[in-house]
């Protein structure tokens, strides 16, 4: 389905024939643009950025490249094509036609999920607001901005649903999403990880690897929703999400590559003396971002999750490919929890364990990139292995919240935690060191900061030396 670009708000939802919706979105748009100016990438309004813009929702149509000023980016509303005769795939209403309107009994649940999803998108842009000042290259700067405009578009996707299907309270929620801000003591973002800072590029790459990947799994679950407009919105968002995780995986990979090169050339582990990021520090950042992202899946045993599923509003990852009854009334699932000083397994109804099941899918996926990072370290002949910490480590949500558990999964006492905290999580000193490397942005095409290797290839067949951003 193509996207109509002749309208003020590009879309493939036939906006021009819905005057009421058009008015609502046109009223919201100036506030969105004001938010972008106030809270989006700082000092970048004039930059020409080599960006990808969606021009249709088929496999190739969204990869249209050219220089764009970010405030002029064609944010709009793009849903994946409607599937003929789509049916609800799970829950109590399995087999019935997917809903094209919001069923009254699921209205507040759906609104809540859409608002939570929508809230994360601008939050991440706010978290990344200052990173452009210290970009390690034009290539990286461009990738940051690509992610920022697409998160902006993902907000548009959720706001469209709120405006089109939830009437006045939907419009109010859409306004409030622009009023909450990451880290704001009075009006914070809804989920914990989105109130953390993203102060440096190592954090940015870890965030896009680990936290954007939560986005992938949550969007994939919502893409199964019985509420068809939500499912179709999330399907199209997922096509963009892949690039964000690519930026994270290759970003971390390029820092590892550079560190390993320097370790080998100079025959030393002390790469800090040479302005690079040592592998143990990277492991600590990994521990932090992985554990904070695990919290985003919610409680291990959750009646909310069970209710979402039974109602047909939020499915499992790749629901239709799972071979079971898709109702789970009698099924069981093993989850981990604390029993005194031990991490123990217990069996609970599978319906209540859906958050944990999704978390497990996510962990398995996270492990693949770590394997690739380790292969690169091994190829460089260096004896070091990056590891995902145990799921009980450093948690704030769920059965392990506040518990003192080592990265290996052993419950420890407070004294042991205190004695090891700076080995397991970035210390103030680590953060100060990483920050110290974040020099003024590198603005010369083809140059890369000392602590990161250039990419193997550029964007859209351009080389690593291409002028991805023009500052004007
Ligand atoms: N922080 O029964 P539970 C993305 C609350 S990222 C704060 O487990 P549920 C992106 C919870 O609200 C993907 N509070 O809850 C990435 C509940 O509150 P009530 C974002 C939390 O609902 C990078 C209570 O604790 N999308 O797209 O099953 C860049 C009980 O918990 C947290 C979504 O999250 C937390 N971490 O699960 C840009 C999808 N966790 O009822 C974008 C939509 C739980 O006691 N959201 N609580 O008031 C959901 O599906 C669910 O809301 C959650 C929570 C999975 C997040």
Coordinates of C-alpha atoms and ligand atoms in Angstrom, one line a residue:
X1 CA 0.0 0.0 0.0
X2 CA 1.5 3.3 -1.0
X3 CA 1.8 6.4 1.3
X4 CA 0.1 9.6 0.3
X5 CA 2.8 12.3 0.5
X6 CA 0.7 15.1 -0.9
X7 CA -1.0 15.6 2.5
X8 CA 0.3 17.5 5.5
X9 CA 0.4 14.2 7.3
X10 CA 1.7 11.5 5.0
X11 CA -0.4 8.4 5.6
X12 CA -1.8 5.2 4.2
X13 CA -5.0 5.3 6.3
X14 CA -7.0 7.5 4.0
X15 CA -6.8 10.4 6.4
X16 CA -8.3 12.8 3.8
X17 CA -11.7 11.2 4.1
X18 CA -11.8 11.4 7.9
X19 CA -12.1 15.1 8.7
X20 CA -12.5 14.6 12.4
X21 CA -9.3 12.6 12.7
X22 CA -7.5 15.0 10.4
X23 CA -8.4 17.9 12.7
X24 CA -7.3 16.0 15.8
X25 CA -3.9 15.1 14.3
X26 CA -3.4 18.6 12.9
X27 CA -4.0 20.0 16.3
X28 CA -1.5 17.6 17.8
X29 CA 1.2 18.1 15.1
X30 CA 2.4 21.7 16.2
X31 CA 2.8 20.4 19.8
X32 CA 4.8 17.5 18.5
X33 CA 7.0 19.8 16.5
X34 CA 7.5 22.1 19.5
X35 CA 8.4 19.0 21.6
X36 CA 10.9 18.0 18.9
X37 CA 12.5 21.5 19.0
X38 CA 12.6 21.6 22.8
X39 CA 13.4 18.0 23.6
X40 CA 14.8 16.4 20.4
X41 CA 18.4 16.3 19.3
X42 CA 19.9 19.6 20.6
X43 CA 21.0 22.3 18.2
X44 CA 20.3 20.3 15.0
X45 CA 17.4 22.1 13.4
X46 CA 19.5 23.2 10.3
X47 CA 21.4 20.0 9.7
X48 CA 21.0 18.2 6.5
X49 CA 21.0 14.5 7.4
X50 CA 21.2 11.5 5.0
X51 CA 18.0 9.8 6.2
X52 CA 15.8 7.0 5.2
X53 CA 12.2 8.0 4.8
X54 CA 9.3 5.6 4.4
X55 CA 7.5 6.1 1.1
X56 CA 5.5 2.9 1.0
X57 CA 5.0 0.0 3.3
X58 CA 6.1 -2.8 1.0
X59 CA 9.5 -4.5 1.4
X60 CA 11.5 -1.8 -0.5
X61 CA 9.3 1.3 -0.2
X62 CA 10.5 2.4 3.2
X63 CA 14.1 2.6 2.2
X64 CA 14.2 5.9 0.4
X65 CA 17.4 7.9 1.1
X66 CA 18.2 11.6 0.8
X67 CA 19.3 14.7 2.8
X68 CA 16.5 15.9 5.1
X69 CA 16.3 18.6 7.8
X70 CA 14.9 16.7 10.7
X71 CA 12.1 19.1 11.6
X72 CA 10.9 18.5 7.9
X73 CA 11.1 14.7 8.2
X74 CA 7.8 13.3 6.8
X75 CA 6.5 11.9 10.0
X76 CA 3.2 10.2 9.3
X77 CA 1.0 7.2 9.8
X78 CA 1.9 4.0 8.1
X79 CA 0.2 0.7 8.9
X80 CA 1.2 -2.7 7.4
X81 CA -1.3 -3.9 4.8
X82 CA -4.5 -5.3 6.0
X83 CA -4.7 -9.1 5.9
X84 CA -7.9 -10.5 4.4
X85 CA -10.2 -12.2 6.9
X86 CA -7.6 -12.0 9.8
X87 CA -8.8 -13.9 12.9
X88 CA -7.9 -13.5 16.5
X89 CA -5.2 -16.1 17.1
X90 CA -5.3 -16.7 20.9
X91 CA -7.3 -16.2 24.1
X92 CA -11.0 -16.6 24.8
X93 CA -12.0 -15.2 21.4
X94 CA -9.7 -17.2 19.3
X95 CA -11.0 -17.8 15.8
X96 CA -13.3 -14.8 15.8
X97 CA -12.7 -12.0 13.3
X98 CA -10.0 -9.5 14.4
X99 CA -11.5 -6.3 15.8
X100 CA -11.5 -3.3 13.5
X101 CA -12.9 -1.2 16.3
X102 CA -12.1 -1.2 20.0
X103 CA -14.4 -3.6 21.9
X104 CA -15.9 -1.7 24.9
X105 CA -14.8 -4.4 27.4
X106 CA -11.1 -4.1 26.4
X107 CA -11.0 -0.4 25.9
X108 CA -9.0 0.6 29.0
X109 CA -6.6 -2.3 28.7
X110 CA -5.8 -1.5 25.1
X111 CA -5.5 2.2 25.8
X112 CA -3.1 1.5 28.7
X113 CA -0.9 -0.7 26.5
X114 CA -0.8 1.8 23.6
X115 CA 0.0 4.7 26.0
X116 CA 2.8 2.6 27.6
X117 CA 4.2 1.8 24.2
X118 CA 3.8 5.4 23.0
X119 CA 5.5 6.8 26.1
X120 CA 8.8 5.0 25.5
X121 CA 9.3 6.4 22.0
X122 CA 9.8 10.1 22.8
X123 CA 11.4 9.1 26.0
X124 CA 14.3 7.5 24.1
X125 CA 14.7 10.7 22.0
X126 CA 14.9 12.7 25.1
X127 CA 17.5 10.4 26.6
X128 CA 19.6 10.8 23.5
X129 CA 19.2 14.5 23.1
X130 CA 22.8 15.5 23.8
X131 CA 24.7 12.7 22.2
X132 CA 25.2 14.6 18.9
X133 CA 27.6 16.9 20.7
X134 CA 30.1 14.0 21.1
X135 CA 29.5 11.8 18.0
X136 CA 32.5 9.6 17.1
X137 CA 31.9 10.2 13.4
X138 CA 29.4 11.5 10.8
X139 CA 28.3 7.9 10.2
X140 CA 27.4 7.4 13.8
X141 CA 25.7 10.8 14.1
X142 CA 23.5 10.0 11.1
X143 CA 22.5 6.7 12.7
X144 CA 21.6 8.4 15.9
X145 CA 19.4 10.9 14.0
X146 CA 17.8 8.1 12.0
X147 CA 16.8 6.3 15.1
X148 CA 15.5 9.6 16.7
X149 CA 13.2 10.4 13.7
X150 CA 11.9 6.8 13.6
X151 CA 11.2 6.8 17.4
X152 CA 9.3 10.1 16.6
X153 CA 7.4 8.2 13.9
X154 CA 6.6 5.4 16.3
X155 CA 5.1 7.9 18.6
X156 CA 3.0 9.1 15.7
X157 CA 1.8 5.5 15.2
X158 CA 0.5 5.2 18.7
X159 CA -1.0 8.7 18.7
X160 CA -2.9 7.9 15.6
X161 CA -4.4 4.9 17.4
X162 CA -5.3 7.1 20.4
X163 CA -6.9 9.8 18.2
X164 CA -8.7 7.4 15.8
X165 CA -10.1 4.9 18.3
X166 CA -10.2 6.4 21.8
X167 CA -12.0 9.7 21.4
X168 CA -11.5 12.5 23.9
X169 CA -9.5 10.5 26.5
X170 CA -7.2 9.2 23.7
X171 CA -6.5 12.8 22.7
X172 CA -5.8 13.7 26.3
X173 CA -3.4 10.8 26.6
X174 CA -1.6 11.9 23.4
X175 CA -1.1 15.3 24.9
X176 CA 0.2 13.9 28.1
X177 CA 2.8 11.8 26.3
X178 CA 4.4 15.1 25.2
X179 CA 4.3 16.4 28.7
X180 CA 6.0 13.6 30.6
X181 CA 9.8 13.7 30.2
X182 CA 12.6 11.2 30.8
X183 CA 14.0 11.7 34.3
X184 CA 11.5 14.5 35.2
X185 CA 11.0 14.2 38.9
X186 CA 7.4 15.4 38.7
X187 CA 6.3 13.9 35.4
X188 CA 8.6 11.0 34.6
X189 CA 8.2 8.5 31.8
X190 CA 6.2 5.4 32.7
X191 CA 8.8 2.6 32.6
X192 CA 12.0 2.7 34.6
X193 CA 14.6 2.2 31.9
X194 CA 13.3 5.3 30.1
X195 CA 14.2 7.5 33.0
X196 CA 17.8 6.5 33.0
X197 CA 20.4 8.7 31.3
X198 CA 22.1 7.9 28.0
X199 CA 25.1 10.1 28.6
X200 CA 27.7 8.6 26.3
X201 CA 28.0 6.5 23.1
X202 CA 28.9 3.3 24.9
X203 CA 25.6 3.6 26.8
X204 CA 23.8 4.5 23.5
X205 CA 25.0 1.4 21.7
X206 CA 24.2 -0.8 24.7
X207 CA 20.7 0.9 24.9
X208 CA 20.0 0.2 21.2
X209 CA 21.2 -3.3 21.5
X210 CA 19.4 -4.2 24.7
X211 CA 16.5 -1.8 25.3
X212 CA 15.5 -1.4 21.6
X213 CA 15.4 -5.2 21.6
X214 CA 12.7 -5.1 24.4
X215 CA 10.9 -2.9 21.9
X216 CA 11.2 -5.6 19.3
X217 CA 9.7 -8.2 21.6
X218 CA 6.9 -6.0 23.0
X219 CA 6.0 -4.8 19.5
X220 CA 6.0 -8.4 18.2
X221 CA 3.6 -9.4 21.0
X222 CA 1.3 -6.4 20.2
X223 CA 1.6 -7.3 16.5
X224 CA -0.4 -10.4 17.4
X225 CA -3.2 -8.3 18.9
X226 CA -6.8 -9.0 18.1
X227 CA -7.2 -5.3 17.7
X228 CA -6.2 -5.1 14.0
X229 CA -5.1 -1.5 13.7
X230 CA -2.7 -2.0 16.6
X231 CA -1.3 -5.2 15.1
X232 CA -0.8 -3.5 11.7
X233 CA 0.9 -0.4 13.3
X234 CA 3.3 -2.6 15.2
X235 CA 4.1 -4.8 12.2
X236 CA 5.3 -1.8 10.3
X237 CA 7.2 -0.4 13.3
X238 CA 9.1 -3.7 13.5
X239 CA 10.6 -3.1 10.1
X240 CA 12.3 0.0 11.4
X241 CA 13.3 -1.5 14.7
X242 CA 15.8 -3.9 13.0
X243 CA 18.1 -1.0 12.1
X244 CA 18.2 0.3 15.7
X245 CA 19.4 -3.0 17.0
X246 CA 21.9 -3.2 14.1
X247 CA 23.3 0.1 15.2
X248 CA 23.7 -1.3 18.8
X249 CA 25.2 -4.6 17.8
X250 CA 27.7 -3.1 15.4
X251 CA 28.4 -0.1 17.6
X252 CA 29.4 -2.4 20.5
X253 CA 31.2 -4.6 18.1
X254 CA 33.3 -1.8 16.6
X255 CA 34.4 -0.6 20.1
X256 CA 35.4 -4.2 20.9
X257 CA 37.3 -4.5 17.6
X258 CA 39.2 -1.2 18.2
X259 CA 40.1 -2.3 21.8
X260 CA 41.3 -5.7 20.6
X261 CA 43.4 -4.1 17.9
X262 CA 45.1 -1.8 20.4
X263 CA 45.6 -4.7 22.9
X264 CA 47.3 -6.7 20.2
X265 CA 49.4 -4.0 18.6
X266 CA 50.6 -2.6 21.9
X267 CA 50.7 -5.9 23.8
X268 CA 48.9 -4.5 26.7
X269 CA 45.6 -4.8 28.6
X270 CA 45.8 -1.3 29.8
X271 CA 44.0 0.3 26.9
X272 CA 42.7 3.2 29.0
X273 CA 46.2 4.6 28.8
X274 CA 45.8 4.6 25.0
X275 CA 42.3 6.2 25.0
X276 CA 40.3 3.0 24.4
X277 CA 37.5 1.3 26.4
X278 CA 38.8 -1.9 28.2
X279 CA 36.7 -5.0 27.9
X280 CA 35.9 -5.3 31.7
X281 CA 34.3 -1.8 31.5
X282 CA 32.3 -2.9 28.5
X283 CA 31.1 -6.0 30.5
X284 CA 29.9 -3.7 33.3
X285 CA 27.9 -1.5 30.9
X286 CA 26.5 -4.7 29.4
X287 CA 25.5 -5.9 32.9
X288 CA 23.7 -2.6 33.6
X289 CA 21.8 -2.3 30.3
X290 CA 20.8 -5.9 30.2
X291 CA 19.4 -5.9 33.7
X292 CA 17.6 -2.6 33.4
X293 CA 16.0 -3.9 30.1
X294 CA 14.9 -7.2 31.8
X295 CA 12.8 -5.1 34.1
X296 CA 10.8 -3.9 31.1
X297 CA 9.1 -7.3 30.8
X298 CA 7.3 -6.8 34.1
X299 CA 6.6 -9.4 36.9
X300 CA 7.5 -13.0 36.3
X301 CA 4.0 -14.0 37.5
X302 CA 1.5 -11.4 36.3
X303 CA -2.3 -11.5 36.3
X304 CA -2.1 -8.4 34.0
X305 CA -0.3 -10.5 31.4
X306 CA -2.8 -13.3 31.8
X307 CA -5.7 -10.9 31.3
X308 CA -4.1 -9.3 28.2
X309 CA -3.7 -12.7 26.7
X310 CA -7.1 -14.2 27.5
X311 CA -8.7 -11.0 26.3
X312 CA -6.9 -11.3 22.9
X313 CA -5.1 -8.0 23.2
X314 CA -1.5 -9.0 23.6
X315 CA -0.1 -12.3 22.3
X316 CA 3.2 -14.2 22.6
X317 CA 6.2 -13.7 20.4
X318 CA 5.4 -15.3 17.0
X319 CA 2.1 -16.6 18.5
X320 CA 0.8 -18.1 15.2
X321 CA 3.9 -20.3 14.8
X322 CA 3.6 -21.9 18.3
X323 CA 2.1 -25.3 18.3
X324 CA -0.4 -25.5 21.2
X325 CA -4.0 -24.6 21.9
X326 CA -3.3 -20.8 22.1
X327 CA -5.5 -20.6 25.2
X328 CA -3.3 -22.2 27.8
X329 CA -6.0 -22.8 30.3
X330 CA -4.3 -25.9 31.7
X331 CA -0.7 -25.3 30.7
X332 CA 2.2 -24.8 33.2
X333 CA 5.4 -22.9 32.9
X334 CA 8.6 -22.9 35.1
X335 CA 9.8 -19.6 36.5
X336 CA 12.6 -18.6 38.8
X337 CA 12.2 -16.9 42.1
X338 CA 13.8 -16.3 45.4
X339 CA 13.4 -18.7 48.4
X340 CA 15.4 -17.3 51.2
X341 CA 19.0 -17.3 50.0
X342 CA 18.4 -19.5 47.0
X343 CA 17.2 -18.9 43.4
X344 CA 14.6 -21.7 42.9
X345 CA 12.4 -22.8 40.1
X346 CA 8.7 -23.1 40.6
X347 CA 5.9 -24.0 38.3
X348 CA 3.0 -21.6 37.7
X349 CA 0.0 -21.4 35.3
X350 CA 1.4 -20.6 31.9
X351 CA -1.1 -17.8 31.5
X352 CA 0.4 -15.8 34.4
X353 CA 4.0 -16.5 33.2
X354 CA 3.7 -14.8 29.8
X355 CA 5.9 -11.9 30.8
X356 CA 8.6 -14.4 31.8
X357 CA 8.2 -16.4 28.6
X358 CA 8.7 -13.3 26.6
X359 CA 11.7 -12.3 28.7
X360 CA 13.1 -15.8 27.9
X361 CA 12.7 -15.2 24.2
X362 CA 14.4 -11.9 24.6
X363 CA 17.3 -13.4 26.6
X364 CA 17.9 -16.0 23.9
X365 CA 18.0 -13.3 21.3
X366 CA 20.4 -11.1 23.3
X367 CA 22.8 -14.1 23.6
X368 CA 23.3 -14.3 19.9
X369 CA 24.9 -10.9 19.6
X370 CA 27.1 -11.6 22.6
X371 CA 28.3 -14.8 20.8
X372 CA 29.2 -12.7 17.8
X373 CA 31.1 -10.2 19.9
X374 CA 33.0 -13.1 21.6
X375 CA 33.9 -14.6 18.2
X376 CA 35.5 -11.3 17.3
X377 CA 37.4 -11.2 20.6
X378 CA 38.5 -14.8 20.0
X379 CA 39.6 -14.1 16.4
X380 CA 41.8 -11.3 17.7
X381 CA 43.5 -13.9 19.9
X382 CA 42.4 -12.3 23.2
X383 CA 41.4 -14.4 26.1
X384 CA 38.2 -12.7 27.3
X385 CA 34.5 -13.6 27.2
X386 CA 31.6 -11.2 27.4
X387 CA 28.6 -12.7 29.3
X388 CA 25.0 -12.0 29.9
X389 CA 24.5 -11.7 33.7
X390 CA 22.0 -14.0 35.5
X391 CA 18.4 -12.7 35.2
X392 CA 18.2 -12.2 38.9
X393 CA 21.1 -9.7 38.9
X394 CA 20.4 -6.0 39.6
X395 CA 16.7 -6.2 39.2
X396 CA 14.1 -3.6 40.4
X397 CA 10.9 -5.2 39.1
X398 CA 9.6 -8.7 39.7
X399 CA 10.5 -11.4 42.2
X400 CA 14.2 -10.5 42.3
X401 CA 13.6 -6.7 42.9
X402 CA 16.1 -5.4 45.3
X403 CA 17.7 -8.8 46.0
X404 CA 21.5 -9.0 46.1
X405 CA 22.4 -11.5 43.4
X406 CA 25.8 -11.8 41.7
X407 CA 26.1 -11.9 37.8
X408 CA 26.6 -15.7 38.2
X409 CA 23.2 -15.9 39.9
X410 CA 24.4 -16.5 43.5
X411 CA 22.5 -14.7 46.3
X412 CA 25.1 -12.7 48.3
X413 CA 24.9 -10.6 51.5
X414 CA 25.0 -6.8 51.5
X415 CA 28.7 -6.7 52.4
X416 CA 29.7 -8.9 49.4
X417 CA 27.4 -6.9 47.1
X418 CA 29.1 -3.6 48.3
X419 CA 32.6 -5.1 47.9
X420 CA 31.8 -6.2 44.3
X421 CA 29.4 -3.6 43.0
X422 CA 32.1 -1.6 41.3
X423 CA 33.3 -4.8 39.6
X424 CA 29.8 -5.7 38.4
X425 CA 28.3 -2.4 37.4
X426 CA 29.9 0.8 36.0
X427 CA 31.4 2.8 38.9
X428 CA 31.5 6.6 39.0
X429 CA 35.1 6.3 37.9
X430 CA 34.2 4.1 34.9
X431 CA 31.5 6.5 33.9
X432 CA 33.9 9.5 34.3
X433 CA 36.5 7.7 32.2
X434 CA 34.0 6.8 29.4
X435 CA 32.7 10.4 29.5
X436 CA 36.2 11.7 29.2
X437 CA 36.6 9.9 25.8
X438 CA 33.5 11.6 24.4
X439 CA 35.3 14.5 22.9
X440 CA 33.8 17.2 20.8
X441 CA 31.9 15.6 17.9
X442 CA 34.0 14.5 14.9
X443 CA 32.6 16.5 12.0
X444 CA 35.1 15.5 9.3
X445 CA 33.8 12.9 6.8
X446 CA 35.7 9.6 7.1
X447 CA 37.2 10.3 10.5
X448 CA 36.5 8.1 13.5
X449 CA 37.2 8.7 17.2
X450 CA 40.2 6.8 18.5
X451 CA 38.1 4.4 20.7
X452 CA 35.9 2.9 17.9
X453 CA 36.7 1.2 14.6
X454 CA 35.1 2.5 11.4
X455 CA 32.1 0.4 10.2
X456 CA 32.7 -2.4 7.7
X457 CA 30.4 -0.6 5.3
X458 CA 28.3 2.5 5.2
X459 CA 24.6 3.2 4.8
X460 CA 22.8 2.5 1.5
X461 CA 26.0 1.5 -0.3
X462 CA 27.8 4.7 0.7
X463 CA 31.2 4.2 2.2
X464 CA 32.4 4.9 5.7
X465 CA 33.8 8.2 4.4
X466 CA 30.6 9.6 3.0
X467 CA 29.3 13.0 4.2
X468 CA 26.3 11.7 6.2
X469 CA 25.6 15.0 7.9
X470 CA 26.0 18.6 6.6
X471 CA 26.0 21.1 9.3
X472 CA 25.3 24.3 7.3
Ligands
LIG1 N1 8.7 0.1 35.2 O1 1.8 -7.3 36.1 P1 3.1 -6.5 35.8 C1 10.3 0.2 23.2 C2 4.2 -2.1 36.7 S1 10.4 -0.6 24.6 C3 7.6 0.6 35.9 O2 4.2 -7.3 35.4 P2 2.4 -5.9 33.1 C4 11.5 1.1 22.9 C5 3.0 -2.4 35.8 O3 2.7 -1.3 35.0 C6 8.8 -1.5 24.7 N2 6.5 -0.1 36.2 O4 2.7 -5.5 34.6 C7 12.8 0.7 23.2 C8 2.0 -2.8 36.8 O5 1.4 -1.6 37.3 P3 0.0 -1.7 38.1 C9 7.7 -0.7 25.3 C10 6.4 -1.3 35.8 O6 1.4 -4.8 32.7 C11 13.8 1.6 22.9 C12 2.8 -3.4 37.9 O7 4.1 -3.0 37.8 N3 6.4 -1.4 25.1 O8 9.4 0.1 22.4 O9 2.1 -7.3 32.8 C13 13.6 2.8 22.4 C14 2.7 -4.9 37.9 O10 3.5 -5.5 36.9 C15 7.4 -2.0 35.1 C16 5.8 -2.0 26.1 O11 6.2 -2.1 27.3 C17 8.6 -1.2 34.8 N4 9.6 -1.7 34.1 O12 3.8 -5.6 32.4 C18 12.3 3.2 22.1 C19 4.5 -2.8 25.7 N5 7.1 -3.2 34.8 O13 -1.0 -2.5 37.2 C20 11.2 2.4 22.3 C21 3.3 -2.4 26.5 C22 5.9 -3.4 35.4 O14 0.2 -2.3 39.4 N6 3.5 -2.6 27.9 N7 5.5 -2.3 36.0 O15 -0.4 -0.2 38.2 C23 3.2 -3.8 28.5 O16 3.0 -4.8 27.9 C24 3.2 -3.9 30.0 O17 2.8 -2.6 30.5 C25 4.6 -4.3 30.6 C26 4.4 -4.5 32.1 C27 5.1 -5.5 30.0 C28 5.6 -3.1 30.5

